Amino acid sequence: MSGQSLLVPGKISPTRPVPASIPRPEYVGKAAPTPYSGPEVQDADTIERMRIAGRIAAQAMAEAAKLIAPGVTTDELDRVAHAFMCDHGAYPSTLGYRGFPKSLCSSLNEVICHGIPDSTVLKDGDIVNLDVTAYINGVHGDNNATYLCGDVDEESKLLVERTREALNRAIKAVRPGRQINIIGRVIESYAKRFGYGVVRDFTGHGINTSFHSGLIVPHYDSPHHTTDIVPGMTFTIEPMLTLGSYEYDMWDDGWTVVTKDRRRTAQFEHTLVVTDTGSEILTLP
């Protein structure tokens, strides 16, 4: 494992403006979103709109990731993704969601998820997760990936590679007629080969006109999550694997989640729609 120092909070820059012409999700300016009461199965029009949102989110993440290098701040990554989404008529879904102050999540090294972009400077050997969601035409598209910054140690490289593979295996397991817990069963069985922890308290989720619909997609083998997978369902799969324990602490900012043992963690995510024979990834650039 890298011997680098642990992260500390940086300085958060002022909120970036979004053009008034871009429609906002209903939760912007509110303490919390209105609970979703619609269906988990979406019609063809909604799915097509989600393809557009997913594509913009994937492209925005890719544009920000081009800048990942030692010496770059996570705030600069946020600036690039924010500008890309706005330039394409999309609202950055995280901006103002339950008070989150930025347009993407940037989670480095021991941060499991929900890191806030700030003045933190990327260092050689870091691993960097970017989580980007775009809202356009009334729907959301959500994706994330973990990137290498400079010369990364072999243990961390393998963690990133295997977390990506865990997502790929989980996507292949999605089939109509199976239960949603097949996803976590596949991820956990793969992660156990390498002694990795599988984060439990942060999960995949239903997504559509709602950022988080209420559907839970666990990444561990849970006998309690038995929702049937049916064509037209839209949800994310986003496994978070750790080099050690899956237990965590949260920073005082109420967002940044770090591994309790401060060992490294990686994550990958796609938004999917269930098809008649499997699934389609909606977050492709």
GROMACS .gro file of N, CA and C in nm, residues 36 39-58 133-143 205-213 232-236 270-274 280-284:
model
  168
   36TYR      N    1  -3.999   0.990  -0.416
   36TYR     CA    2  -4.047   0.940  -0.545
   36TYR      C    3  -4.160   0.840  -0.522
   39PRO      N    4  -4.322   0.463  -1.084
   39PRO     CA    5  -4.279   0.325  -1.109
   39PRO      C    6  -4.129   0.312  -1.125
   40GLU      N    7  -4.077   0.192  -1.097
   40GLU     CA    8  -3.936   0.162  -1.124
   40GLU      C    9  -3.916   0.124  -1.271
   41VAL      N   10  -4.024   0.080  -1.337
   41VAL     CA   11  -4.020   0.046  -1.479
   41VAL      C   12  -4.055   0.172  -1.559
   42GLN      N   13  -3.970   0.207  -1.655
   42GLN     CA   14  -3.987   0.330  -1.730
   42GLN      C   15  -4.033   0.303  -1.873
   43ASP      N   16  -4.105   0.401  -1.929
   43ASP     CA   17  -4.150   0.386  -2.067
   43ASP      C   18  -4.037   0.422  -2.163
   44ALA      N   19  -4.060   0.396  -2.292
   44ALA     CA   20  -3.955   0.414  -2.393
   44ALA      C   21  -3.908   0.558  -2.402
   45ASP      N   22  -3.999   0.653  -2.385
   45ASP     CA   23  -3.960   0.793  -2.393
   45ASP      C   24  -3.866   0.831  -2.279
   46THR      N   25  -3.898   0.787  -2.158
   46THR     CA   26  -3.813   0.817  -2.043
   46THR      C   27  -3.676   0.754  -2.061
   47ILE      N   28  -3.671   0.631  -2.108
   47ILE     CA   29  -3.543   0.563  -2.129
   47ILE      C   30  -3.459   0.636  -2.234
   48GLU      N   31  -3.522   0.684  -2.340
   48GLU     CA   32  -3.447   0.756  -2.442
   48GLU      C   33  -3.391   0.886  -2.385
   49ARG      N   34  -3.469   0.955  -2.302
   49ARG     CA   35  -3.417   1.076  -2.238
   49ARG      C   36  -3.303   1.044  -2.143
   50MET      N   37  -3.311   0.929  -2.076
   50MET     CA   38  -3.203   0.887  -1.986
   50MET      C   39  -3.076   0.854  -2.063
   51ARG      N   40  -3.089   0.804  -2.185
   51ARG     CA   41  -2.970   0.782  -2.268
   51ARG      C   42  -2.896   0.913  -2.291
   52ILE      N   43  -2.972   1.018  -2.316
   52ILE     CA   44  -2.910   1.149  -2.339
   52ILE      C   45  -2.843   1.199  -2.213
   53ALA      N   46  -2.913   1.190  -2.099
   53ALA     CA   47  -2.855   1.234  -1.972
   53ALA      C   48  -2.731   1.152  -1.938
   54GLY      N   49  -2.741   1.021  -1.959
   54GLY     CA   50  -2.629   0.933  -1.928
   54GLY      C   51  -2.508   0.961  -2.014
   55ARG      N   52  -2.532   0.990  -2.141
   55ARG     CA   53  -2.421   1.020  -2.232
   55ARG      C   54  -2.351   1.149  -2.190
   56ILE      N   55  -2.428   1.250  -2.155
   56ILE     CA   56  -2.367   1.377  -2.112
   56ILE      C   57  -2.287   1.358  -1.983
   57ALA      N   58  -2.342   1.281  -1.889
   57ALA     CA   59  -2.269   1.255  -1.764
   57ALA      C   60  -2.139   1.182  -1.791
   58ALA      N   61  -2.142   1.084  -1.881
   58ALA     CA   62  -2.021   1.008  -1.913
   58ALA      C   63  -1.917   1.097  -1.982
  133THR      N   64  -2.324   1.308  -1.230
  133THR     CA   65  -2.464   1.284  -1.269
  133THR      C   66  -2.517   1.407  -1.339
  134ALA      N   67  -2.585   1.386  -1.451
  134ALA     CA   68  -2.642   1.496  -1.530
  134ALA      C   69  -2.794   1.486  -1.531
  135TYR      N   70  -2.859   1.602  -1.525
  135TYR     CA   71  -3.005   1.611  -1.529
  135TYR      C   72  -3.045   1.694  -1.651
  136ILE      N   73  -3.121   1.633  -1.739
  136ILE     CA   74  -3.167   1.703  -1.860
  136ILE      C   75  -3.296   1.638  -1.907
  137ASN      N   76  -3.385   1.717  -1.960
  137ASN     CA   77  -3.514   1.666  -2.009
  137ASN      C   78  -3.590   1.590  -1.900
  138GLY      N   79  -3.570   1.633  -1.775
  138GLY     CA   80  -3.648   1.578  -1.665
  138GLY      C   81  -3.599   1.447  -1.607
  139VAL      N   82  -3.480   1.399  -1.650
  139VAL     CA   83  -3.428   1.271  -1.599
  139VAL      C   84  -3.279   1.284  -1.568
  140HIS      N   85  -3.228   1.184  -1.493
  140HIS     CA   86  -3.089   1.182  -1.450
  140HIS      C   87  -3.014   1.066  -1.515
  141GLY      N   88  -2.882   1.086  -1.533
  141GLY     CA   89  -2.790   0.979  -1.572
  141GLY      C   90  -2.668   0.987  -1.482
  142ASP      N   91  -2.629   0.875  -1.420
  142ASP     CA   92  -2.533   0.875  -1.310
  142ASP      C   93  -2.421   0.773  -1.337
  143ASN      N   94  -2.296   0.817  -1.327
  143ASN     CA   95  -2.184   0.725  -1.345
  143ASN      C   96  -2.062   0.769  -1.266
  205HIS      N   97  -2.889   0.233  -0.677
  205HIS     CA   98  -3.022   0.287  -0.651
  205HIS      C   99  -3.103   0.300  -0.779
  206GLY      N  100  -3.234   0.299  -0.763
  206GLY     CA  101  -3.321   0.332  -0.874
  206GLY      C  102  -3.298   0.476  -0.916
  207ILE      N  103  -3.311   0.502  -1.046
  207ILE     CA  104  -3.290   0.637  -1.099
  207ILE      C  105  -3.378   0.654  -1.222
  208ASN      N  106  -3.432   0.772  -1.239
  208ASN     CA  107  -3.521   0.802  -1.351
  208ASN      C  108  -3.547   0.952  -1.349
  209THR      N  109  -3.671   0.996  -1.331
  209THR     CA  110  -3.699   1.136  -1.306
  209THR      C  111  -3.650   1.175  -1.166
  210SER      N  112  -3.631   1.074  -1.083
  210SER     CA  113  -3.576   1.092  -0.948
  210SER      C  114  -3.429   1.052  -0.947
  211PHE      N  115  -3.348   1.129  -0.877
  211PHE     CA  116  -3.206   1.098  -0.863
  211PHE      C  117  -3.190   0.964  -0.789
  212HIS      N  118  -3.268   0.947  -0.682
  212HIS     CA  119  -3.268   0.823  -0.604
  212HIS      C  120  -3.414   0.786  -0.579
  213SER      N  121  -3.461   0.683  -0.647
  213SER     CA  122  -3.605   0.654  -0.646
  213SER      C  123  -3.653   0.583  -0.521
  232GLY      N  124  -3.733  -0.279  -1.840
  232GLY     CA  125  -3.771  -0.140  -1.824
  232GLY      C  126  -3.728  -0.077  -1.693
  233MET      N  127  -3.684  -0.158  -1.596
  233MET     CA  128  -3.631  -0.101  -1.471
  233MET      C  129  -3.503  -0.026  -1.500
  234THR      N  130  -3.483   0.086  -1.433
  234THR     CA  131  -3.360   0.164  -1.447
  234THR      C  132  -3.298   0.184  -1.310
  235PHE      N  133  -3.171   0.150  -1.299
  235PHE     CA  134  -3.100   0.163  -1.170
  235PHE      C  135  -2.951   0.168  -1.193
  236THR      N  136  -2.879   0.204  -1.087
  236THR     CA  137  -2.733   0.205  -1.093
  236THR      C  138  -2.677   0.083  -1.022
  270HIS      N  139  -2.233   0.245  -1.337
  270HIS     CA  140  -2.310   0.275  -1.457
  270HIS      C  141  -2.458   0.280  -1.422
  271THR      N  142  -2.533   0.355  -1.502
  271THR     CA  143  -2.679   0.351  -1.499
  271THR      C  144  -2.724   0.252  -1.607
  272LEU      N  145  -2.816   0.163  -1.571
  272LEU     CA  146  -2.862   0.058  -1.661
  272LEU      C  147  -3.013   0.065  -1.682
  273VAL      N  148  -3.058   0.011  -1.795
  273VAL     CA  149  -3.199  -0.023  -1.814
  273VAL      C  150  -3.204  -0.172  -1.842
  274VAL      N  151  -3.297  -0.241  -1.779
  274VAL     CA  152  -3.314  -0.384  -1.800
  274VAL      C  153  -3.385  -0.406  -1.934
  280GLU      N  154  -2.892  -0.281  -2.074
  280GLU     CA  155  -2.821  -0.186  -2.158
  280GLU      C  156  -2.761  -0.078  -2.069
  281ILE      N  157  -2.635  -0.045  -2.090
  281ILE     CA  158  -2.570   0.063  -2.016
  281ILE      C  159  -2.613   0.196  -2.077
  282LEU      N  160  -2.664   0.286  -1.995
  282LEU     CA  161  -2.711   0.416  -2.042
  282LEU      C  162  -2.605   0.525  -2.027
  283THR      N  163  -2.498   0.496  -1.955
  283THR     CA  164  -2.394   0.596  -1.930
  283THR      C  165  -2.269   0.561  -2.010
  284LEU      N  166  -2.282   0.567  -2.141
  284LEU     CA  167  -2.168   0.547  -2.229
  284LEU      C  168  -2.141   0.677  -2.303
   0.00000   0.00000   0.00000
